[in-house]
Coordinates of C-alpha atoms and ligand atoms in Angstrom, one line a residue:
X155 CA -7.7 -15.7 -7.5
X156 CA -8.8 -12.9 -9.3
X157 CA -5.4 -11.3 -9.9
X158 CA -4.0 -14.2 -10.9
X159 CA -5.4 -12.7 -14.2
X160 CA -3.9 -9.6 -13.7
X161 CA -0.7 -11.4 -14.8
X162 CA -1.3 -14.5 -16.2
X163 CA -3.3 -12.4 -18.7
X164 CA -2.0 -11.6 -22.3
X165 CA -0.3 -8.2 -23.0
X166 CA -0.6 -5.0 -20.9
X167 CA -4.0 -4.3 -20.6
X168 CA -4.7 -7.1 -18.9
X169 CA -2.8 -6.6 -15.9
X170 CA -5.0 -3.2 -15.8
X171 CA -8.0 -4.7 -15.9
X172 CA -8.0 -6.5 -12.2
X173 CA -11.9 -6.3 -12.1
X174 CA -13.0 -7.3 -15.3
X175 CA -14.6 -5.2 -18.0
X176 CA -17.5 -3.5 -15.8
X177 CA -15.9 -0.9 -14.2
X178 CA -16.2 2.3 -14.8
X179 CA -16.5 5.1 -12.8
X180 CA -14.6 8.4 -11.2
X181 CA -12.5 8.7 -8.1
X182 CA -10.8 11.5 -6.9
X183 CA -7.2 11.0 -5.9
X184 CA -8.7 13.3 -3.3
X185 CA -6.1 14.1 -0.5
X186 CA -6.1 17.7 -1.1
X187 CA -10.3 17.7 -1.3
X188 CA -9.4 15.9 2.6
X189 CA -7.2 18.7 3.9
X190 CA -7.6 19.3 6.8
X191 CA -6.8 23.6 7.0
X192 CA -4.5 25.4 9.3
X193 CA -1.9 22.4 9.8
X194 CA 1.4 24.3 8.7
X195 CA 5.0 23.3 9.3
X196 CA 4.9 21.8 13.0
X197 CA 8.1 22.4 15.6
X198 CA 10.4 20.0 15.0
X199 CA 10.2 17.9 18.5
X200 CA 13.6 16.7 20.1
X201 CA 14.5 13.0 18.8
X202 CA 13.8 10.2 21.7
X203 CA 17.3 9.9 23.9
X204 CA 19.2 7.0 23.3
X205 CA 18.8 5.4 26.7
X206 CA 14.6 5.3 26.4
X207 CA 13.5 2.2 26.1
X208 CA 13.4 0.8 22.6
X209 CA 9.9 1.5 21.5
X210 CA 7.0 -0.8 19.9
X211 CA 5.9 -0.6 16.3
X212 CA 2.7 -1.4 14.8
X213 CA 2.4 -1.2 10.6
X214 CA -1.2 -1.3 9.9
X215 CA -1.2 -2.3 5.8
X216 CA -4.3 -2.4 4.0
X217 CA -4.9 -3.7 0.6
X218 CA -5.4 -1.4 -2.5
X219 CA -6.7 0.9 -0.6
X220 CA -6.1 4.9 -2.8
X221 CA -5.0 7.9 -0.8
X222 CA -8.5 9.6 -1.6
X223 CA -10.3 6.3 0.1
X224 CA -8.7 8.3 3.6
X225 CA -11.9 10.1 3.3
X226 CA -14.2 7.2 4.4
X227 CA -11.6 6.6 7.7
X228 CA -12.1 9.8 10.3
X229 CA -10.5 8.0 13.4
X230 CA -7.7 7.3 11.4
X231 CA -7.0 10.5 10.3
X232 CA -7.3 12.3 13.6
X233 CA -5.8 9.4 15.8
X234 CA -2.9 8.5 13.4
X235 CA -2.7 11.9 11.2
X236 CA -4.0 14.4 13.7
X237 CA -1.6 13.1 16.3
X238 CA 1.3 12.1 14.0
X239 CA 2.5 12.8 10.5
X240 CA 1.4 12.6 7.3
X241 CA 3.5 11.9 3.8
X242 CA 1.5 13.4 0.9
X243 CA 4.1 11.9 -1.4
X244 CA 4.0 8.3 -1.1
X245 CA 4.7 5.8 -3.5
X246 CA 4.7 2.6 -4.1
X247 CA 8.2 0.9 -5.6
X248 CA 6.2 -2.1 -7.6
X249 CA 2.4 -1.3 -7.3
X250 CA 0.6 -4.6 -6.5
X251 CA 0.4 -6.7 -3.7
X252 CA 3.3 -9.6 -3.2
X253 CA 6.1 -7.5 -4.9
X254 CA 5.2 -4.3 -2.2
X255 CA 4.9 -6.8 0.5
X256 CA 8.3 -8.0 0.2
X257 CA 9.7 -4.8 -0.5
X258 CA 7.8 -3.7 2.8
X259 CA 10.0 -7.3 4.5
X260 CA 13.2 -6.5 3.1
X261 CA 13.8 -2.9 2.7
X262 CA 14.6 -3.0 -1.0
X263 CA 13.2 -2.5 -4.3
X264 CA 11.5 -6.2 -6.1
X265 CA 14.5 -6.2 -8.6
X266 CA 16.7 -6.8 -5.8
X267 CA 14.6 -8.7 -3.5
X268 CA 13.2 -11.1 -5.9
X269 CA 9.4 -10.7 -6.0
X270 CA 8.9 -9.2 -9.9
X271 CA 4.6 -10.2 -9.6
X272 CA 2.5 -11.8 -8.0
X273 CA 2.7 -15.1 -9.2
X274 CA 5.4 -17.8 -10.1
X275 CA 7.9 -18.3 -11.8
X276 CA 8.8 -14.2 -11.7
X277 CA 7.0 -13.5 -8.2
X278 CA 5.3 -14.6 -5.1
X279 CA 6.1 -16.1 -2.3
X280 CA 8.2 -18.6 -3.4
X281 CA 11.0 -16.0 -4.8
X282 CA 11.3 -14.1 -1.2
X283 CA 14.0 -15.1 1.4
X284 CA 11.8 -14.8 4.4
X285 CA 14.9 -16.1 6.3
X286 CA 16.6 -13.0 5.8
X287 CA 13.9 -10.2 6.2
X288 CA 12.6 -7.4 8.6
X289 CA 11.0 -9.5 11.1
X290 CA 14.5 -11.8 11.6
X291 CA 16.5 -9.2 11.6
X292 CA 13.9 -7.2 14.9
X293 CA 14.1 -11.0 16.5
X294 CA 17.4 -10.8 16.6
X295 CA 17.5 -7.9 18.0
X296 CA 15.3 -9.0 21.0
X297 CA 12.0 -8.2 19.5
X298 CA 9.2 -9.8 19.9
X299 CA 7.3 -10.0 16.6
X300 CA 3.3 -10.8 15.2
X301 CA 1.9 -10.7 11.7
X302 CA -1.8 -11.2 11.5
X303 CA -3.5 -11.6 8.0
X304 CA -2.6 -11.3 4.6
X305 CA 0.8 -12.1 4.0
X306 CA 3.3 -12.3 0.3
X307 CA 0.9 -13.8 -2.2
X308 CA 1.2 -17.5 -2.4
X309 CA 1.3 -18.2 1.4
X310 CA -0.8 -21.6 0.8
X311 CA -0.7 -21.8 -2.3
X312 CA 2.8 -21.5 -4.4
X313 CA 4.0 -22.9 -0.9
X314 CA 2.3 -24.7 1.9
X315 CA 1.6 -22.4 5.0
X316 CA 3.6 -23.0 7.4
X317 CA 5.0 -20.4 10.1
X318 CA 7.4 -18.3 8.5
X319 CA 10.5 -17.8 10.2
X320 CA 11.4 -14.3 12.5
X321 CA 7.9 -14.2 13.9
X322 CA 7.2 -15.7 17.7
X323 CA 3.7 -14.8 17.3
X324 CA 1.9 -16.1 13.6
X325 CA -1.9 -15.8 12.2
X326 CA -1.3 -15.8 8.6
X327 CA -4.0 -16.1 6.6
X328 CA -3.9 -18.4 4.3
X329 CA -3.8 -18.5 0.2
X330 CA -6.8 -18.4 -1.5
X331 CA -9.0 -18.0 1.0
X332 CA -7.2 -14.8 2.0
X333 CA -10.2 -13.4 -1.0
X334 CA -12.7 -13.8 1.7
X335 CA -14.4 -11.9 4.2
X336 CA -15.6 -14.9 5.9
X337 CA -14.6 -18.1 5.4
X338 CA -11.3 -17.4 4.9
X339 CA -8.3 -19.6 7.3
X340 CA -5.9 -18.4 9.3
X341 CA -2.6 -20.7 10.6
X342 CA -2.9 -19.6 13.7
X343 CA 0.7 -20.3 15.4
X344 CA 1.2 -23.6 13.5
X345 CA -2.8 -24.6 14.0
X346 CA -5.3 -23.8 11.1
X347 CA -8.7 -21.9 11.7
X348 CA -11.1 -21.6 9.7
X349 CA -13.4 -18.9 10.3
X350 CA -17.4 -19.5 8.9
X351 CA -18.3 -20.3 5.5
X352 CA -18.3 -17.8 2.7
X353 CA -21.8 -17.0 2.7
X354 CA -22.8 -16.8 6.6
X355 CA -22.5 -13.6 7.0
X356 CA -21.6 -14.3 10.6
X357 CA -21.2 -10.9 12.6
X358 CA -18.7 -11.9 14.8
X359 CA -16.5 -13.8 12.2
X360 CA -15.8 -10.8 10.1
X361 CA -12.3 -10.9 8.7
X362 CA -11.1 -7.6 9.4
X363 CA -12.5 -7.6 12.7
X364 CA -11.4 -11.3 13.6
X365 CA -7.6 -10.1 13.0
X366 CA -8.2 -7.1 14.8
X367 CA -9.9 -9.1 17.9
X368 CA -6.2 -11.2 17.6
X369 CA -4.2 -8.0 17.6
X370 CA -5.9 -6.4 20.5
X371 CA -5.7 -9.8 22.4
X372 CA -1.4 -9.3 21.4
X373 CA -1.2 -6.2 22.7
X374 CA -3.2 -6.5 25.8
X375 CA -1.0 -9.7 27.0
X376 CA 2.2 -7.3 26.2
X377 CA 1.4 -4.4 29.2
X378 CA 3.9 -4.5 31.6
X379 CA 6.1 -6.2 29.1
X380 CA 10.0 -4.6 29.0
X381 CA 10.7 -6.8 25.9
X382 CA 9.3 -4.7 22.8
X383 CA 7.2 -5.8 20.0
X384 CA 6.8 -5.0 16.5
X385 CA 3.3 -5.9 15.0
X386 CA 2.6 -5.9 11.5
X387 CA -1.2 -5.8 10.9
X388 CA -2.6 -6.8 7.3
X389 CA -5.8 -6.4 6.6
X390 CA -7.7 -7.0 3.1
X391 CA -9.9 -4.3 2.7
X392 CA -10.7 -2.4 0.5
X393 CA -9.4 -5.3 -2.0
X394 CA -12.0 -7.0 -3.7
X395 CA -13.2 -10.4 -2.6
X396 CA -12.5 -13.6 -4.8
X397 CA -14.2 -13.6 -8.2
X398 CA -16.7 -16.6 -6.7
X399 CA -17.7 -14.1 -4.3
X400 CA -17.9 -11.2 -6.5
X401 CA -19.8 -13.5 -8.8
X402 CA -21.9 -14.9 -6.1
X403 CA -22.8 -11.7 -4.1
X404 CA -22.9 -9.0 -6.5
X405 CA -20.7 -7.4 -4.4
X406 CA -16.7 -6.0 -4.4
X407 CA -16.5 -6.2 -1.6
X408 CA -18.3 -7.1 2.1
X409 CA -18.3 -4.8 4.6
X410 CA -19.2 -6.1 8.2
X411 CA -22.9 -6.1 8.5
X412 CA -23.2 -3.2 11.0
X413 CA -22.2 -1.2 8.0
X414 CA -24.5 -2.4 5.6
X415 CA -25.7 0.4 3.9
X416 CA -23.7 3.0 5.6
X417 CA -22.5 5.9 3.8
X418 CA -19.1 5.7 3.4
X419 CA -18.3 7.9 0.4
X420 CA -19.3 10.9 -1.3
X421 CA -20.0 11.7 -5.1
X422 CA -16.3 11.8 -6.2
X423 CA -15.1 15.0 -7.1
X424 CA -13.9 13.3 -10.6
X425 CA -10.0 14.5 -10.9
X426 CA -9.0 15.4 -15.1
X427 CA -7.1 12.3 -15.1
X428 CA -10.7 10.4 -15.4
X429 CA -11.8 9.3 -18.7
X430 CA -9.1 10.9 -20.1
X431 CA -10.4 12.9 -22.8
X432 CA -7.0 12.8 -25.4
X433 CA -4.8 10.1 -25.1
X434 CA -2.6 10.5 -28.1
X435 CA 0.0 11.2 -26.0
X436 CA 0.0 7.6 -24.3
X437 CA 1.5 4.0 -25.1
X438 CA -0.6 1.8 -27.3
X439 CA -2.4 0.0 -24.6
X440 CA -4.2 3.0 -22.7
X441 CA -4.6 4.6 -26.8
X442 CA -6.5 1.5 -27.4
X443 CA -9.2 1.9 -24.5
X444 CA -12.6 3.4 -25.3
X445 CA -13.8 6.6 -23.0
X446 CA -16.0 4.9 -20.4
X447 CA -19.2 3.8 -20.9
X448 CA -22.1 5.7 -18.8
X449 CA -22.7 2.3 -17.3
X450 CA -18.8 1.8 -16.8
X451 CA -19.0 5.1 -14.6
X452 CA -22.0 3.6 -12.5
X453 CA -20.4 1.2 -11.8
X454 CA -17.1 2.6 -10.9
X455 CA -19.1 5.0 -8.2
X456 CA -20.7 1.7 -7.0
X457 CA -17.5 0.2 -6.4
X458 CA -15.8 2.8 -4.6
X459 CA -18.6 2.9 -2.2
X460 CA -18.2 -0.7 -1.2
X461 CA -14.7 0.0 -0.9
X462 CA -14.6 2.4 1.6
X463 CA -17.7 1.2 3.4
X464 CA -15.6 -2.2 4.0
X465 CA -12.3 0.6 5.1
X466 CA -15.5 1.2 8.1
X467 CA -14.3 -1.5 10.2
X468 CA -10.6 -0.8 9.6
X469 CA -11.1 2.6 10.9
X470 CA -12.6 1.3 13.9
X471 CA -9.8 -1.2 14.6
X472 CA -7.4 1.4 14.3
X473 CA -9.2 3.3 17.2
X474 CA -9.4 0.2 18.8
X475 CA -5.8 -0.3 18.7
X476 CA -5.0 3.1 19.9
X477 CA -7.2 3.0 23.1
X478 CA -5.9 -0.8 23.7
X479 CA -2.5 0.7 23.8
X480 CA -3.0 3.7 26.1
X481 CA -5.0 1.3 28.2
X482 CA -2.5 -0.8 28.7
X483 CA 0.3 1.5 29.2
X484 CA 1.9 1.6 25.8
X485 CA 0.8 3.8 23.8
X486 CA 3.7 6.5 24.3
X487 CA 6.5 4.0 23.3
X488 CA 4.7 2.9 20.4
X489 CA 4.9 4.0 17.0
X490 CA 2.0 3.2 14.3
X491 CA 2.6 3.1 10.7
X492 CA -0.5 2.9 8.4
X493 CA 0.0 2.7 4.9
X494 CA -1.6 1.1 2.0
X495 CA 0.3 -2.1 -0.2
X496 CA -0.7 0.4 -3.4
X497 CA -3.5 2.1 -5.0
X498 CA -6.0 1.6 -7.3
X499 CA -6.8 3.1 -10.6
X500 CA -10.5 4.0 -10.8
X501 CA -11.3 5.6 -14.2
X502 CA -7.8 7.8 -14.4
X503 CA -6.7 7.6 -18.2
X504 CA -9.6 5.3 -18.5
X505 CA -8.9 2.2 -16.8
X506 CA -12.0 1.4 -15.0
X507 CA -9.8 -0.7 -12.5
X508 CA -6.4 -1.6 -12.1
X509 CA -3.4 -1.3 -10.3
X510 CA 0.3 -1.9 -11.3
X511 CA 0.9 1.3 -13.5
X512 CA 3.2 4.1 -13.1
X513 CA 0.3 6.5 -12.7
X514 CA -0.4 8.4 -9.5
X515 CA -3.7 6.2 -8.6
X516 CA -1.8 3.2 -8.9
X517 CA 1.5 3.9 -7.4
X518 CA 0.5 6.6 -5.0
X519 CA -0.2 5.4 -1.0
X520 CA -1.5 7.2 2.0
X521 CA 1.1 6.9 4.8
X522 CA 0.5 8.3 8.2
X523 CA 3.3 7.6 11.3
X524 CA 2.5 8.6 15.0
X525 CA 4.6 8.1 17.6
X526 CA 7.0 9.4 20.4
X527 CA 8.8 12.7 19.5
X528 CA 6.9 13.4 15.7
X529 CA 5.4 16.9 15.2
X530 CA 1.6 16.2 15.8
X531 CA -0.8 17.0 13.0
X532 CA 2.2 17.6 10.4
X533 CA 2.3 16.8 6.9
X534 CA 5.4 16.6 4.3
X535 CA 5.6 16.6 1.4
X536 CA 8.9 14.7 1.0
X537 CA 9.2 12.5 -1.8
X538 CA 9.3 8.5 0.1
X539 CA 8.5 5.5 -0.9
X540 CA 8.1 1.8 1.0
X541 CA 11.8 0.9 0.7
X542 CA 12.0 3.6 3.4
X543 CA 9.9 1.5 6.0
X544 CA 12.2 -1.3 6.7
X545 CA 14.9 1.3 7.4
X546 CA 12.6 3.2 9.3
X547 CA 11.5 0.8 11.4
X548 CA 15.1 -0.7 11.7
X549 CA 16.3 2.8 13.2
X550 CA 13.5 2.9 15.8
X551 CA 14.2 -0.6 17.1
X552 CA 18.0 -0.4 16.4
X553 CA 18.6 -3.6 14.4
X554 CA 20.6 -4.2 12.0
X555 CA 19.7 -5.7 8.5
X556 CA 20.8 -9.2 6.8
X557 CA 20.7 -6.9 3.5
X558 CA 21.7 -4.0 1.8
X559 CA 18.5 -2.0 1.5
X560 CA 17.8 0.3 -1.6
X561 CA 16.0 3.1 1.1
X562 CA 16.1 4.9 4.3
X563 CA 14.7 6.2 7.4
X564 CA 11.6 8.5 7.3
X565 CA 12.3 9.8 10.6
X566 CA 14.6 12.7 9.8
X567 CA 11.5 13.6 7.7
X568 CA 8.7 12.7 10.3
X569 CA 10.6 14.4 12.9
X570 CA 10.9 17.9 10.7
X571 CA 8.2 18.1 8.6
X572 CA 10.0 21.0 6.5
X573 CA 13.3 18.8 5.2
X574 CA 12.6 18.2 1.9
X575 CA 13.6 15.1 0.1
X576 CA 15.3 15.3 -3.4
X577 CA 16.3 11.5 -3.9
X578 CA 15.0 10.0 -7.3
X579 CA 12.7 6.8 -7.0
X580 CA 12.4 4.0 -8.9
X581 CA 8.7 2.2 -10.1
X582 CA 8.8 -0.9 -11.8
X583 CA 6.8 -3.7 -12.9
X584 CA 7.5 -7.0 -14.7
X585 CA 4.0 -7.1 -16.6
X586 CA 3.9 -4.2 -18.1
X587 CA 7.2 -4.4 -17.7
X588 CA 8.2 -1.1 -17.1
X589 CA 10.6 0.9 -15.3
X590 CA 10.2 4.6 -14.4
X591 CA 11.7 7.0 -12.7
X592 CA 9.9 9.6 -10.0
X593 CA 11.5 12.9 -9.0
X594 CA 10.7 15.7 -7.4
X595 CA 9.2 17.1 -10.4
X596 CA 9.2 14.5 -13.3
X597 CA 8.1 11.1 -14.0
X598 CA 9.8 9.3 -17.0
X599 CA 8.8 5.9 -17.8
X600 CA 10.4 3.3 -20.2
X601 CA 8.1 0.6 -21.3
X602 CA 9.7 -3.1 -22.2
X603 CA 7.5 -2.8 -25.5
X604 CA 9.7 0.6 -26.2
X605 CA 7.1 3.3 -25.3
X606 CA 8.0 6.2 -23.2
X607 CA 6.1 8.9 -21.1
X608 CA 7.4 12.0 -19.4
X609 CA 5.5 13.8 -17.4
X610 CA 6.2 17.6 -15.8
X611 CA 4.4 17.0 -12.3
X612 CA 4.8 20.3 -11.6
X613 CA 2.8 21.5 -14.3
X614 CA 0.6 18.6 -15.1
X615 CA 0.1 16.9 -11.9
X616 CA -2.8 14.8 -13.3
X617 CA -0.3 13.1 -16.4
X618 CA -2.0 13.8 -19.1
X619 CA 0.3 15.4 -21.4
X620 CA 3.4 13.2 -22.4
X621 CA 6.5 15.0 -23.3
X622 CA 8.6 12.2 -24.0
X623 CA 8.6 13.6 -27.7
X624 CA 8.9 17.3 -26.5
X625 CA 12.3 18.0 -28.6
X626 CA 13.0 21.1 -25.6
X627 CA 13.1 18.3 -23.2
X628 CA 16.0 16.2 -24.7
X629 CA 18.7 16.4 -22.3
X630 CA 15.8 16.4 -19.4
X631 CA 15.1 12.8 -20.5
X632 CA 19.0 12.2 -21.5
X633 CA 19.3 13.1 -17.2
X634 CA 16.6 11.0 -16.7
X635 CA 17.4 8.4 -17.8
X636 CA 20.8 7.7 -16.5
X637 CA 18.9 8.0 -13.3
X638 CA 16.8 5.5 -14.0
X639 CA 19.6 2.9 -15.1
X640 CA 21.4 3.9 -11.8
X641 CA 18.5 2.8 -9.9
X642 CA 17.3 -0.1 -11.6
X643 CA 20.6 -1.2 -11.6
X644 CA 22.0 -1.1 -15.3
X645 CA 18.4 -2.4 -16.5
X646 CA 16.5 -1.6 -19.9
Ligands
CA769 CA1 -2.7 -4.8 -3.1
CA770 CA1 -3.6 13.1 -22.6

């Protein structure tokens, strides 16, 4: 797999450069160029009674997919953000796949739960108690519970894949041929499918839309149900196929054929962060990148449009999913989460691709909630991060967890758009290693090699001027900093 590399690699730039060398190119982190005008602060809307009914909940998580790559998904921004909430400050805790997935399972950041990478002996599947993890703890409290697609990296591979427990319905897909828009296998419920071979092209075996077939299928057989469910729905795009694929296509990634050639993306508005023209101010491995190539950028633009012309057929499943659910009865005692596992660096301080960084691109995630009682077209700007969805989603179904979780519930902050949040977050990463701190208005990162960066977010909301030598800003970073040994719990 591809991102094996990402940390298997030598030294810090490697576990930047997720693509390989080629890319180049300019995205917008875009949300604000996606604003959609006249929403202001919505009434807050009375909380559900206690006696209702325990409701459904539905996280739709798709893989490295930016907050800017919104743009290419209309349905989902009217059905999910139109009719629900949207955080404009989300983040995630450890910015690549298997460490976000299991801090999405367990409620707490990867220090605590385990999963420091993607791969053994730090990360992976192998580290996570999946005995003692969200869907266990919504079992036990009568829900009925169904993961379909990609799971903690290593499902397959760093351990066979079998059904993991705290889920009564299973289609995992299955490590490595989870890198696969066709041909990729799913244990379905304890039986393994495999769906085409790589290079078919078959319309009607196309991944995204295969799990989404499943997840209608689960929803339908639910109406009339009293028992509630909590579906967690993982799709792969806009990640990039296996390097085979890449290699063997000349593609990213597939979209499903009806949207070959579609238009899925507009010239990107590039944001100062791209190609960053001084980077004095940065640790040695983003001072030792070259400004990017005009080739670099061509194919940077070319990359993002495969990206978010493969986010086509997630934006239809997510309408899918809403009319399935009002069809059926269920769609005003569900909630839907849809958020992103992280984001992706596209050019910013001139990494043509990459993930795992402090930086916005990389740590910052679209996150829109719907659902019973939420202020309609709404969006906050509290500061949240994915240790809040396990607590979230524990609240809504009241369960209790098997663990002491590092966040906390989003509703207070779904339900009134204008409570602002002031709680510090942590980012980390094992390689870099790095630990950081994000506030309301600063982000101050330790590197393991030494290096620091401080950013005023306020002032430069693009990072590119570190104060972290800024002799004014001494007891700013002295603050800081115990902050940042409170949360990562007495680390570097
Ligand atoms: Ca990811
Ligand atoms: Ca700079």
């Amino acid at each position: 797999m591809r991102q094996t590399r990402t940390t298997t690699a030598a030294a810090t730039a490697a576990a930047i450069a997720v693509i390989g060398a080629a890319a180049l190119g300019g995205e917008a982190t875009g949300a604000d160029a996606d604003r959609v005008p006249g929403l202001g602060p919505a009434p807050i809307v009375a909380a559900p009674r206690q006696d209702e009914r325990r409701p459904n909940v539905i996280v739709v998580m798709t893989d490295d997919q930016t907050v800017g790559d919104l743009a290419a998904m209309p349905r989902t921004r009217a059905l999910l953000g139109g009719a629900g909430v949207t955080f404009d400050r989300s983040y995630s805790s450890y910015p690549v796949c298997a460490p976000s997935r299991a801090t999405f399972l367990s409620g707490q950041y990867a220090h605590n739960n385990g999963v420091m990478g993607i791969y053994r002996p730090t990360g992976g599947y192998s580290r996570f108690d999946a005995a003692n993890a969200l869907p266990v703890w919504l079992q036990d409290a009568g829900y009925d519970t169904i993961h379909l697609g990609k799971y903690v990296n290593g499902y397959g591979t760093d351990v066979p894949a079998t059904q993991p427990p705290g889920w009564s319905e299973w289609y995992g897909a299955i490590d490595p041929t989870t890198y696969r828009m066709w041909g990729y296998s799913l244990n379905e419920n304890g039986t393994v499918r495999t769906y085409g071979s790589p290079r078919d092209e078959d319309p009607r075996l196309y991944q995204t839309d295969v799990l989404a077939g499943h997840a209608l299928r689960a929803i339908e057989r639910r109406a009339g149900e009293a028992r509630p469910f909590f579906m967690s729905l993982a799709f792969l795009a806009p990640h990039h196929e296996s390097a085979a694929l890449r290699q063997a296509t000349g593609r990213v990634v597939r979209a499903a054929p009806r949207h070959a050639g579609a238009r899925a993306a507009g010239s990107a508005p590039a944001t100062p962060a791209y190609d960053e023209a001084d980077v004095s101010d940065k640790p040695r491995f983003i001072r030792r990148r070259h400004r990017l190539a005009p080739e670099e950028a061509v194919a940077i633009d070319r990359r993002r449009h495969e990206r978010r012309r493969s986010l086509l057929s997630v934006d239809e499943a997510v309408e899918q999913l809403v009319a399935t659910l009002r069809r059926t009865g269920q769609l005003e005692r569900t909630y839907i989460l849809f958020t992103s596992d992280n984001g992706y660096l596209q050019g910013e301080h001139r990494v043509p691709a990459g993930k795992v960084l402090p930086y916005e691109a990389a740590a910052r995630v679209p996150l829109l909630i719907r659902g019973p009682g939420l202020a309609a077209g709404a969006r906050t700007r509290a500061l949240v991060s994915n240790i809040d969805l396990a607590p979230t989603i524990l609240e809504l179904a009241r369960a209790a967890p098997g663990r002491r979780l590092d966040g906390r519930s989003l509703l207070p902050f779904a339900r009134d758009p204008r409570k602002r949040a002031t709680r510090p977050l942590l980012l980390e990463s094992g390689r870099p290693a790095y630990r950081a701190v994000r506030t309301d208005r600063w982000l101050y990162v330790r590197y393991g090699s030494g290096e620091r960066e401080l950013y005023d977010l306020h002032r430069d909301p693009h990072e590119l001027r570190s104060l972290h030598a800024d002799p004014r800003l001494v007891r700013t970073r002295a603050k800081l900093s115990a902050t940042l040994r409170r949360l990562a719990g007495g680390g570097r």
